[in-house]
Short mmCIF file of C-alpha atoms and ligand atoms in Angstrom, two decimals:
data_model
loop_
_atom_site.label_atom_id
_atom_site.label_comp_id
_atom_site.label_asym_id
_atom_site.label_seq_id
_atom_site.Cartn_x
_atom_site.Cartn_y
_atom_site.Cartn_z
CA MET Q 154 -10.30 15.27 -9.95
CA PHE Q 155 -11.30 13.96 -6.59
CA LEU Q 156 -11.38 15.45 -3.11
CA THR Q 157 -10.44 13.59 0.10
CA GLY Q 158 -10.95 14.28 3.77
CA THR Q 159 -11.71 17.89 4.60
CA MET Q 160 -10.84 19.22 1.16
CA ARG Q 161 -13.25 21.53 -0.45
CA ILE Q 162 -13.32 24.33 -3.01
CA ASN Q 163 -14.15 27.72 -1.45
CA GLU Q 164 -16.02 30.74 -2.67
CA GLN Q 165 -12.83 32.16 -4.30
CA ASN Q 166 -12.44 28.86 -6.27
CA HIS Q 167 -9.44 27.98 -4.06
CA LEU Q 168 -8.53 24.60 -2.76
CA GLU Q 169 -9.18 24.53 1.05
CA ILE Q 170 -7.85 21.76 3.35
CA GLY Q 171 -8.55 21.53 7.04
CA GLY Q 172 -10.52 24.81 6.79
CA CYS Q 173 -7.31 26.55 5.47
CA ASP Q 174 -7.24 28.33 2.10
CA THR Q 175 -4.10 26.76 0.34
CA VAL Q 176 -3.35 30.17 -1.33
CA GLU Q 177 -3.04 31.69 2.11
CA LEU Q 178 -0.88 28.69 3.28
CA ALA Q 179 1.49 29.26 0.36
CA LYS Q 180 1.78 33.00 1.31
CA GLU Q 181 2.46 32.05 5.00
CA PHE Q 182 4.70 29.09 4.62
CA GLY Q 183 6.05 29.26 1.09
CA THR Q 184 6.17 26.41 -1.46
CA PRO Q 185 6.92 23.59 -2.02
CA LEU Q 186 4.80 22.80 1.06
CA TYR Q 187 3.53 19.48 2.35
CA ILE Q 188 0.10 19.89 3.84
CA MET Q 189 -1.31 17.18 6.11
CA ASP Q 190 -5.02 16.97 6.80
CA GLU Q 191 -4.97 16.12 10.55
CA ALA Q 192 -8.61 15.13 10.75
CA LEU Q 193 -8.30 12.65 7.89
CA ILE Q 194 -5.24 11.04 9.56
CA ARG Q 195 -7.14 10.70 12.81
CA GLN Q 196 -10.17 9.34 11.03
CA ASN Q 197 -8.05 6.65 9.33
CA CYS Q 198 -6.39 5.73 12.64
CA ALA Q 199 -9.83 5.45 14.22
CA ALA Q 200 -11.16 3.29 11.33
CA TYR Q 201 -8.35 0.76 11.83
CA ARG Q 202 -8.42 0.91 15.63
CA ASP Q 203 -12.12 0.81 16.25
CA THR Q 204 -13.03 -1.70 13.56
CA LEU Q 205 -10.30 -4.06 14.79
CA ALA Q 206 -11.13 -3.47 18.49
CA GLN Q 207 -14.79 -4.40 17.74
CA LEU Q 208 -14.21 -7.47 15.58
CA TYR Q 209 -11.10 -8.78 17.17
CA PRO Q 210 -10.41 -7.47 20.72
CA LYS Q 211 -6.96 -8.99 21.09
CA SER Q 212 -5.39 -6.74 18.57
CA GLN Q 213 -3.15 -3.73 18.02
CA VAL Q 214 -2.66 -1.35 15.14
CA ALA Q 215 0.89 -0.16 14.70
CA TYR Q 216 1.38 2.77 12.31
CA ALA Q 217 4.33 2.21 9.96
CA GLY Q 218 6.36 5.30 10.61
CA LYS Q 219 8.43 4.94 7.36
CA ALA Q 220 5.47 6.35 5.50
CA PHE Q 221 5.66 9.73 7.31
CA LEU Q 222 7.35 10.33 10.66
CA THR Q 223 7.95 13.53 12.46
CA MET Q 224 7.82 14.26 16.27
CA ALA Q 225 4.32 15.77 15.92
CA MET Q 226 3.14 12.72 13.99
CA CYS Q 227 4.43 10.48 16.85
CA ARG Q 228 2.36 12.56 19.30
CA LEU Q 229 -0.71 12.14 17.14
CA ILE Q 230 -0.21 8.38 16.88
CA GLU Q 231 0.15 8.06 20.60
CA GLU Q 232 -3.02 10.11 21.20
CA GLU Q 233 -4.86 7.83 18.78
CA GLY Q 234 -3.78 4.80 20.74
CA LEU Q 235 -1.67 3.18 18.07
CA ALA Q 236 1.62 1.38 18.41
CA LEU Q 237 4.52 2.41 16.14
CA ASP Q 238 6.49 0.40 13.56
CA VAL Q 239 10.03 1.80 13.34
CA ALA Q 240 12.64 1.00 10.70
CA SER Q 241 15.86 2.55 12.10
CA GLY Q 242 17.59 4.12 14.95
CA GLY Q 243 16.63 7.50 13.50
CA GLU Q 244 12.94 6.64 13.68
CA ILE Q 245 13.35 5.25 17.19
CA TYR Q 246 15.17 8.44 18.21
CA THR Q 247 12.47 10.67 16.66
CA ALA Q 248 9.78 8.75 18.56
CA LEU Q 249 11.65 8.77 21.86
CA GLN Q 250 12.25 12.61 21.50
CA ALA Q 251 8.51 13.03 21.07
CA GLY Q 252 7.91 11.06 24.29
CA PHE Q 253 6.46 8.02 22.52
CA PRO Q 254 6.88 4.88 24.67
CA ALA Q 255 9.58 2.43 23.47
CA ALA Q 256 7.47 -0.51 24.70
CA LYS Q 257 4.91 0.34 21.99
CA MET Q 258 7.50 0.25 19.20
CA ILE Q 259 8.06 -2.65 16.84
CA PHE Q 260 11.57 -2.59 15.39
CA HIS Q 261 12.02 -3.69 11.65
CA GLY Q 262 14.90 -3.84 9.19
CA ASN Q 263 16.92 -6.36 7.39
CA ASN Q 264 20.26 -5.13 8.60
CA LYS Q 265 19.87 -3.44 12.00
CA THR Q 266 23.19 -2.25 13.09
CA PRO Q 267 24.72 -3.18 16.45
CA GLU Q 268 24.40 0.44 17.50
CA GLU Q 269 20.72 0.52 16.60
CA ILE Q 270 20.09 -2.79 18.44
CA ARG Q 271 21.94 -1.47 21.54
CA LEU Q 272 19.71 1.67 21.41
CA ALA Q 273 16.59 -0.43 21.08
CA LEU Q 274 17.64 -2.71 24.03
CA ALA Q 275 18.56 0.27 26.20
CA CYS Q 276 15.25 2.04 25.68
CA GLY Q 277 13.13 -1.16 26.12
CA ILE Q 278 11.72 -1.57 22.58
CA GLY Q 279 8.53 -3.55 22.50
CA ARG Q 280 9.38 -6.12 19.77
CA PHE Q 281 12.28 -6.75 17.51
CA VAL Q 282 11.27 -8.14 14.15
CA VAL Q 283 14.14 -10.54 13.36
CA ASP Q 284 14.89 -10.85 9.64
CA SER Q 285 17.71 -13.37 9.36
CA PHE Q 286 19.83 -15.96 11.19
CA SER Q 287 22.67 -13.48 11.23
CA GLU Q 288 20.47 -11.03 13.14
CA LEU Q 289 19.18 -13.71 15.45
CA GLU Q 290 22.75 -14.35 16.56
CA LEU Q 291 23.71 -10.67 16.80
CA LEU Q 292 20.61 -9.87 18.78
CA ALA Q 293 21.11 -12.73 21.18
CA ASN Q 294 24.73 -11.62 21.87
CA LEU Q 295 23.84 -7.97 22.34
CA ALA Q 296 20.86 -8.90 24.57
CA ALA Q 297 23.15 -11.03 26.68
CA GLU Q 298 25.68 -8.20 26.88
CA ALA Q 299 22.86 -5.82 28.07
CA LYS Q 300 21.52 -8.59 30.44
CA LYS Q 301 18.17 -8.39 28.77
CA LYS Q 302 15.75 -10.71 27.11
CA ALA Q 303 14.58 -9.38 23.72
CA LYS Q 304 11.07 -10.03 22.74
CA ILE Q 305 11.07 -11.03 19.09
CA TYR Q 306 8.89 -11.75 16.09
CA LEU Q 307 10.40 -13.63 13.17
CA ARG Q 308 9.79 -12.18 9.78
CA VAL Q 309 8.52 -14.81 7.45
CA LYS Q 310 8.42 -14.73 3.54
CA PRO Q 311 5.11 -16.39 2.87
CA GLY Q 312 6.03 -16.82 -0.82
CA ILE Q 313 3.24 -14.62 -2.17
CA GLU Q 314 3.62 -12.25 -5.07
CA ALA Q 315 1.23 -9.46 -4.61
CA HIS Q 316 0.24 -7.47 -7.70
CA THR Q 317 2.12 -4.14 -7.25
CA HIS Q 318 5.30 -2.48 -8.41
CA HIS Q 319 8.32 -4.89 -8.32
CA TYR Q 320 10.25 -2.66 -6.04
CA ILE Q 321 7.51 -2.65 -3.41
CA GLN Q 322 6.81 -6.38 -3.45
CA THR Q 323 8.27 -8.09 -0.41
CA GLY Q 324 6.50 -11.37 0.27
CA GLN Q 325 7.99 -13.33 -2.62
CA MET Q 326 10.77 -15.98 -2.07
CA ASP Q 327 13.46 -13.98 -3.90
CA SER Q 328 13.37 -11.07 -1.52
CA LYS Q 329 15.95 -9.54 0.72
CA PHE Q 330 13.36 -9.48 3.55
CA GLY Q 331 12.52 -12.35 5.90
CA LEU Q 332 12.99 -16.08 6.32
CA GLY Q 333 11.58 -18.39 3.73
CA LEU Q 334 8.75 -20.78 4.46
CA ALA Q 335 9.23 -23.06 1.49
CA ASP Q 336 12.88 -23.51 2.04
CA GLY Q 337 12.44 -24.40 5.66
CA GLN Q 338 14.43 -21.37 6.94
CA ALA Q 339 11.49 -19.90 8.99
CA LEU Q 340 10.97 -23.17 10.87
CA ALA Q 341 14.72 -23.51 11.47
CA ALA Q 342 14.71 -19.98 12.88
CA VAL Q 343 11.79 -20.72 15.14
CA LYS Q 344 13.66 -23.65 16.52
CA ALA Q 345 16.82 -21.63 17.00
CA ALA Q 346 14.97 -18.77 18.66
CA LEU Q 347 13.30 -21.12 21.07
CA LYS Q 348 16.65 -22.37 22.18
CA THR Q 349 18.21 -19.08 22.68
CA LYS Q 350 18.36 -17.79 26.22
CA HIS Q 351 18.24 -14.08 25.67
CA LEU Q 352 15.43 -14.17 23.12
CA GLU Q 353 11.73 -14.56 23.83
CA LEU Q 354 9.86 -15.64 20.75
CA ARG Q 355 6.47 -13.85 20.90
CA GLY Q 356 5.29 -14.10 17.38
CA LEU Q 357 5.51 -14.10 13.64
CA HIS Q 358 5.45 -11.33 11.11
CA CYS Q 359 4.95 -10.96 7.37
CA HIS Q 360 4.46 -8.07 5.00
CA ILE Q 361 3.73 -8.89 1.36
CA GLY Q 362 4.16 -5.51 -0.28
CA SER Q 363 2.65 -2.12 -0.53
CA GLN Q 364 -0.13 -0.31 -2.52
CA ILE Q 365 -2.06 -3.52 -2.98
CA PHE Q 366 -5.77 -3.31 -4.03
CA ASP Q 367 -6.54 -6.97 -4.44
CA PHE Q 368 -7.65 -8.63 -1.25
CA LYS Q 369 -6.57 -12.19 -2.30
CA PRO Q 370 -2.87 -11.95 -1.44
CA PHE Q 371 -3.73 -10.55 2.03
CA GLN Q 372 -6.06 -13.54 2.59
CA LEU Q 373 -3.48 -15.94 1.30
CA ALA Q 374 -0.87 -14.45 3.58
CA ALA Q 375 -3.19 -14.77 6.64
CA HIS Q 376 -3.94 -18.37 5.77
CA THR Q 377 -0.29 -19.27 5.09
CA MET Q 378 0.88 -17.86 8.41
CA LEU Q 379 -1.81 -19.64 10.38
CA ASP Q 380 -0.91 -22.93 8.57
CA PHE Q 381 2.71 -22.24 9.56
CA MET Q 382 1.64 -21.65 13.20
CA GLN Q 383 -0.02 -25.04 13.17
CA GLU Q 384 3.10 -26.65 11.73
CA ILE Q 385 5.18 -25.02 14.44
CA LYS Q 386 2.85 -26.31 17.11
CA LYS Q 387 3.04 -29.85 15.64
CA LYS Q 388 6.76 -29.85 15.29
CA THR Q 389 7.93 -27.93 18.35
CA GLY Q 390 4.92 -27.74 20.71
CA PHE Q 391 5.30 -24.00 20.69
CA VAL Q 392 2.01 -21.95 20.42
CA VAL Q 393 2.57 -18.72 18.56
CA GLU Q 394 0.69 -16.05 20.48
CA GLU Q 395 1.09 -12.96 18.28
CA LEU Q 396 0.68 -12.50 14.51
CA ASP Q 397 1.67 -9.34 12.73
CA LEU Q 398 0.38 -9.28 9.16
CA GLY Q 399 2.16 -6.00 8.14
CA GLY Q 400 0.71 -3.22 6.06
CA GLY Q 401 0.34 -2.78 2.37
CA PHE Q 402 -3.28 -1.65 1.78
CA GLY Q 403 -3.57 0.53 -1.26
CA ILE Q 404 -4.90 4.02 -1.48
CA ARG Q 405 -6.34 6.30 -4.17
CA TYR Q 406 -3.97 8.25 -6.23
CA LEU Q 407 -6.15 8.64 -9.28
CA LYS Q 408 -9.82 9.18 -9.71
CA GLN Q 409 -10.27 5.70 -11.12
CA ASP Q 410 -8.53 3.97 -8.08
CA ASN Q 411 -11.13 2.31 -6.03
CA PRO Q 412 -9.74 0.75 -2.88
CA TYR Q 413 -11.91 -1.04 -0.32
CA SER Q 414 -12.79 1.10 2.69
CA LEU Q 415 -10.41 0.60 5.65
CA THR Q 416 -13.31 -0.94 7.56
CA ALA Q 417 -14.09 -3.51 4.79
CA PHE Q 418 -10.35 -4.31 4.53
CA VAL Q 419 -10.09 -4.98 8.33
CA GLU Q 420 -13.27 -7.08 8.21
CA LEU Q 421 -11.74 -9.24 5.44
CA ILE Q 422 -8.37 -9.69 7.29
CA VAL Q 423 -10.17 -10.62 10.51
CA SER Q 424 -12.38 -13.17 8.87
CA SER Q 425 -9.49 -14.80 7.08
CA VAL Q 426 -7.60 -15.15 10.42
CA LYS Q 427 -10.70 -16.42 12.25
CA GLU Q 428 -11.53 -18.95 9.51
CA LYS Q 429 -8.14 -20.55 9.52
CA ALA Q 430 -7.72 -20.50 13.31
CA ALA Q 431 -11.06 -22.29 13.66
CA GLU Q 432 -10.07 -24.81 11.00
CA HIS Q 433 -6.90 -25.70 13.03
CA GLY Q 434 -8.71 -25.54 16.35
CA PHE Q 435 -6.21 -22.86 17.26
CA PRO Q 436 -6.59 -20.18 19.95
CA LEU Q 437 -6.91 -16.79 18.27
CA PRO Q 438 -3.46 -15.12 18.37
CA LYS Q 439 -3.12 -11.45 19.13
CA LEU Q 440 -3.42 -9.78 15.75
CA LEU Q 441 -1.36 -6.76 14.67
CA LEU Q 442 -1.62 -4.70 11.51
CA GLU Q 443 0.99 -2.21 10.39
CA PRO Q 444 -0.62 0.26 7.97
CA GLY Q 445 1.41 3.23 6.80
CA ARG Q 446 0.26 4.51 3.45
CA SER Q 447 -3.42 3.99 4.13
CA ILE Q 448 -3.21 6.21 7.27
CA VAL Q 449 -1.42 9.19 5.86
CA GLY Q 450 -1.28 8.88 2.05
CA GLU Q 451 -4.55 10.55 1.06
CA ALA Q 452 -4.20 13.09 3.89
CA GLY Q 453 -1.19 14.71 2.28
CA THR Q 454 -1.07 17.29 -0.57
CA THR Q 455 2.02 19.04 -1.88
CA LEU Q 456 1.59 22.61 -2.91
CA TYR Q 457 4.03 23.94 -5.60
CA THR Q 458 4.39 27.28 -7.43
CA VAL Q 459 4.47 27.12 -11.17
CA GLY Q 460 7.69 28.54 -12.82
CA ALA Q 461 9.03 28.01 -16.28
CA ILE Q 462 6.75 26.80 -18.98
CA LYS Q 463 8.28 25.44 -22.13
CA ASP Q 464 6.50 24.29 -25.37
CA VAL Q 465 8.25 21.63 -27.41
CA PRO Q 466 6.39 22.26 -30.66
CA GLY Q 467 4.22 19.32 -31.72
CA ILE Q 468 5.32 17.24 -28.72
CA ARG Q 469 4.31 18.60 -25.36
CA ARG Q 470 4.15 21.58 -22.96
CA TYR Q 471 6.34 21.21 -19.82
CA VAL Q 472 5.25 23.12 -16.84
CA ALA Q 473 7.97 23.26 -14.25
CA VAL Q 474 7.26 23.67 -10.60
CA ASP Q 475 9.52 24.63 -7.66
CA GLY Q 476 9.95 21.06 -6.42
CA GLY Q 477 10.10 17.59 -8.02
CA MET Q 478 12.08 14.44 -7.31
CA THR Q 479 13.64 15.96 -4.19
CA ASP Q 480 10.19 15.98 -2.46
CA ASN Q 481 8.51 13.27 -4.51
CA LEU Q 482 10.73 10.42 -5.66
CA ARG Q 483 7.82 8.17 -6.55
CA THR Q 484 7.22 9.11 -10.17
CA ALA Q 485 10.93 8.69 -10.98
CA LEU Q 486 11.27 5.45 -8.99
CA TYR Q 487 7.99 3.58 -9.52
CA ASP Q 488 6.41 5.42 -12.40
CA ALA Q 489 3.78 6.48 -9.92
CA LYS Q 490 0.71 8.50 -11.19
CA TYR Q 491 -0.89 11.46 -9.54
CA GLU Q 492 -3.88 13.86 -9.80
CA ALA Q 493 -3.37 17.59 -9.36
CA VAL Q 494 -5.50 20.72 -9.18
CA VAL Q 495 -4.71 24.36 -9.69
CA ALA Q 496 -5.12 25.48 -6.14
CA ASN Q 497 -5.79 29.15 -6.87
CA ARG Q 498 -8.47 28.49 -9.53
CA VAL Q 499 -9.62 24.98 -9.27
CA TYR Q 500 -12.65 25.08 -11.60
CA ASP Q 501 -11.19 27.06 -14.51
CA ARG Q 502 -11.81 25.91 -18.11
CA PRO Q 503 -10.78 24.99 -20.75
CA LEU Q 504 -8.36 22.17 -19.88
CA GLU Q 505 -5.22 21.52 -21.77
CA LYS Q 506 -2.83 18.62 -21.65
CA VAL Q 507 0.53 19.39 -19.99
CA THR Q 508 3.41 17.57 -18.30
CA ILE Q 509 4.50 18.65 -14.80
CA ALA Q 510 8.18 18.71 -14.50
CA GLY Q 511 10.43 19.11 -11.47
CA ARG Q 512 13.37 21.44 -11.29
CA ALA Q 513 16.22 18.89 -10.55
CA CYS Q 514 19.03 18.33 -13.01
CA GLU Q 515 17.61 14.94 -14.10
CA SER Q 516 15.52 14.25 -17.18
CA GLY Q 517 13.56 11.66 -15.16
CA ASP Q 518 12.46 14.41 -12.68
CA MET Q 519 8.86 14.50 -13.68
CA LEU Q 520 5.96 14.63 -11.40
CA ILE Q 521 3.02 13.98 -13.76
CA TRP Q 522 3.21 12.98 -17.42
CA ASP Q 523 0.14 14.20 -19.37
CA ILE Q 524 -2.47 15.74 -17.19
CA GLU Q 525 -5.45 17.94 -18.22
CA LEU Q 526 -5.36 21.22 -16.25
CA PRO Q 527 -6.53 24.74 -16.91
CA PRO Q 528 -3.87 26.74 -18.78
CA LEU Q 529 -1.06 27.54 -16.31
CA ASN Q 530 0.92 30.69 -15.78
CA ARG Q 531 4.04 31.41 -13.81
CA GLY Q 532 2.95 31.98 -10.14
CA ASP Q 533 -0.07 29.67 -10.27
CA LEU Q 534 -0.25 27.21 -7.41
CA LEU Q 535 -0.40 23.51 -8.18
CA ALA Q 536 -1.52 21.00 -5.57
CA VAL Q 537 -0.53 17.31 -6.12
CA LEU Q 538 -2.88 15.01 -4.29
CA SER Q 539 -2.26 11.89 -2.21
CA THR Q 540 1.29 12.74 -1.22
CA GLY Q 541 1.17 12.06 2.48
CA ALA Q 542 2.99 8.76 2.40
CA TYR Q 543 6.55 8.13 1.30
CA HIS Q 544 6.99 11.70 0.10
CA TYR Q 545 8.37 13.71 3.02
CA SER Q 546 10.02 10.55 4.36
CA MET Q 547 11.86 9.99 1.04
CA ALA Q 548 12.74 13.57 0.38
CA ASN Q 549 16.27 14.39 -0.43
CA ASN Q 550 18.68 17.26 -1.05
CA TYR Q 551 19.72 16.48 -4.61
CA ASN Q 552 21.16 19.67 -6.17
CA ARG Q 553 21.20 21.03 -2.64
CA PHE Q 554 17.57 22.08 -2.71
CA PRO Q 555 16.38 22.65 0.83
CA ARG Q 556 13.55 20.22 1.95
CA PRO Q 557 10.07 21.73 2.12
CA ALA Q 558 8.17 22.51 5.32
CA VAL Q 559 5.35 20.40 6.60
CA VAL Q 560 2.16 21.80 8.17
CA PHE Q 561 -0.72 20.09 9.87
CA VAL Q 562 -4.01 21.78 9.12
CA ARG Q 563 -7.19 21.37 11.23
CA ASP Q 564 -10.28 23.45 11.90
CA GLY Q 565 -9.05 26.51 10.01
CA LYS Q 566 -5.58 26.44 11.83
CA ALA Q 567 -2.23 25.56 10.27
CA SER Q 568 0.57 24.35 12.49
CA LEU Q 569 4.09 24.10 11.33
CA VAL Q 570 5.48 20.66 12.26
CA VAL Q 571 8.62 20.65 10.18
CA LYS Q 572 10.47 23.82 9.43
CA ARG Q 573 11.60 24.43 5.85
CA GLU Q 574 15.29 23.73 5.55
CA THR Q 575 17.54 26.70 5.08
CA TYR Q 576 20.76 27.12 3.13
CA ALA Q 577 22.55 27.11 6.43
CA ASP Q 578 21.02 23.70 7.26
CA LEU Q 579 22.55 22.40 3.94
CA VAL Q 580 26.08 23.14 4.95
CA LYS Q 581 25.78 22.62 8.71
CA ASN Q 582 27.59 19.21 8.59
CA ASP Q 583 30.08 20.26 5.95
CA LEU Q 584 33.68 20.76 7.01
CA ILE Q 585 36.61 22.31 5.15
CA PRO Q 586 39.89 20.64 6.19
CA GLY Q 587 42.67 23.03 7.02
CA TYR Q 588 44.66 22.42 3.85
CA LEU Q 589 41.63 23.33 1.78
CA GLN Q 590 40.88 26.65 3.59
CA PRO Q 591 41.07 29.72 1.30
CA ALA Q 592 44.53 31.28 1.62
CA GLU Q 593 43.40 34.82 1.15
CA GLN Q 594 40.27 36.63 0.09
CA LYS Q 595 40.36 37.72 -3.56
CA THR Q 596 38.61 40.76 -4.85
CA ALA Q 597 35.82 40.23 -7.44
CA LYS Q 598 38.09 41.79 -10.04
CA GLN Q 599 40.96 39.36 -9.41
CA VAL Q 600 38.52 36.42 -9.62
CA GLU Q 601 37.06 37.64 -12.93
CA LYS Q 602 40.51 38.05 -14.37
CA ASN Q 603 41.37 34.48 -13.71
CA PHE Q 604 37.99 33.17 -14.85
N1 LLP S 1 5.35 -3.09 7.68
C1 LLP S 1 6.46 -3.31 7.06
C2 LLP S 1 7.40 -4.33 7.53
C3 LLP S 1 6.79 -2.62 5.91
O1 LLP S 1 7.97 -2.91 5.24
C4 LLP S 1 5.96 -1.66 5.40
C5 LLP S 1 6.35 -0.84 4.15
C6 LLP S 1 4.75 -1.37 6.08
C7 LLP S 1 4.53 -2.13 7.28
C8 LLP S 1 3.77 -0.31 5.58
O2 LLP S 1 3.25 -0.62 4.41
P1 LLP S 1 2.14 0.36 3.79
O3 LLP S 1 0.92 0.17 4.61
O4 LLP S 1 2.60 1.77 3.89
O5 LLP S 1 2.00 -0.04 2.37
N2 LLP S 1 8.44 3.62 -0.72
C9 LLP S 1 7.44 2.88 -1.30
C10 LLP S 1 6.70 2.00 -0.24
C11 LLP S 1 7.73 1.08 0.55
C12 LLP S 1 7.01 0.35 1.53
C13 LLP S 1 8.00 -0.26 2.51
N3 LLP S 1 7.43 -1.06 3.54
C14 LLP S 1 6.41 3.72 -2.03
O6 LLP S 1 6.60 4.90 -2.03
O7 LLP S 1 5.46 3.23 -2.60
#
């Protein structure tokens, strides 16, 4: 077990986060519940922002909203002085509704729709990260139509395979994201962008993947991008002024995970960029980083109530909780691993090995295979750690389970930032066409007779 941020075990042997007893949170807000440690989120924002500002003043940190985005989160990000990476019209809309300035948004996506692009142009989005030739053309046409000049980055595939799950690798050549360096597509796109009237090429972008611990691929990506900037200068005379190196820095999910501190990570990135820029006699570009997971991941905890417990003799004990793949897709999708604690009696002994199952109709709906926990009973509270990134944002309504509520906790106070979905929410977009309307109400007896 490990504790992060403001977590502590209180006198009643309960898990406390942000000064709030999680047993009380369960009573007040129900379970499953996403609990976000606001102080830790702010601390992580500050670590990126301040380290970067100190070592590399021409810089900007953009929080990657896909990790976790709600209107309250947008407010927090703006208060912390970060920009925002958005990946869809829905994320742009959420941020605009929260009063986040469009000019501080960076718009990503490998297939932005014309409607999304129009929305982004109309609100004055800060940067478009163009992912393909096809998008270059579409954006140019839509910008012309809107009589605007779109400020763009080109997303480059640096050809680097970071050591992480295949599904979250993005920098390799065979990827749906970005324009290849090795095959000359990135350079051709630079030339095309420079010739296009309604586009203003401001910089380059790359993102090599996510949940990466090893520093080498980041260093290699930075070097490769600066080499490419040098090549662009030689071949076109154009000096790239902004360089966005994406996100991807890994966090701790298990006790044995040991990521660099955010400060150390930023220091390493900065020195890689400075080294190469000096080697090329290049002016330092404005440097952007887009962390998502490393800002919110460890700050999130999901609280569940234990329900059915089933022994499969000689094989394993399944402990089912009141959530699962509908609030945490990561175990099913990436074979992700987690730590958990029994929130209402953290230090109980002895430990026994169990498997934590979800309640969806899917055998792969497991949260944790084989974890040592105190013997569990129906009604116990289980807290799964490091669930702040890509959990709420990937939640779904399989089996028509309503999605959980989200609370921010801070200084002993819990604030609801997303309400729990209701059954009414689940049917609010459903329509019954006239020809399917029930003809007449049947009594329970009539129904039973025809069953
Ligand atoms: N920038 C771009 C262009 C990205 O595509 C991503 C993540 C980020 C920044 C932020 O990366 P981070 O710092 O969070 O690693 N659903 C997966 C992760 C997908 C990441 C997608 N892109 C998961 O649950 O592990």
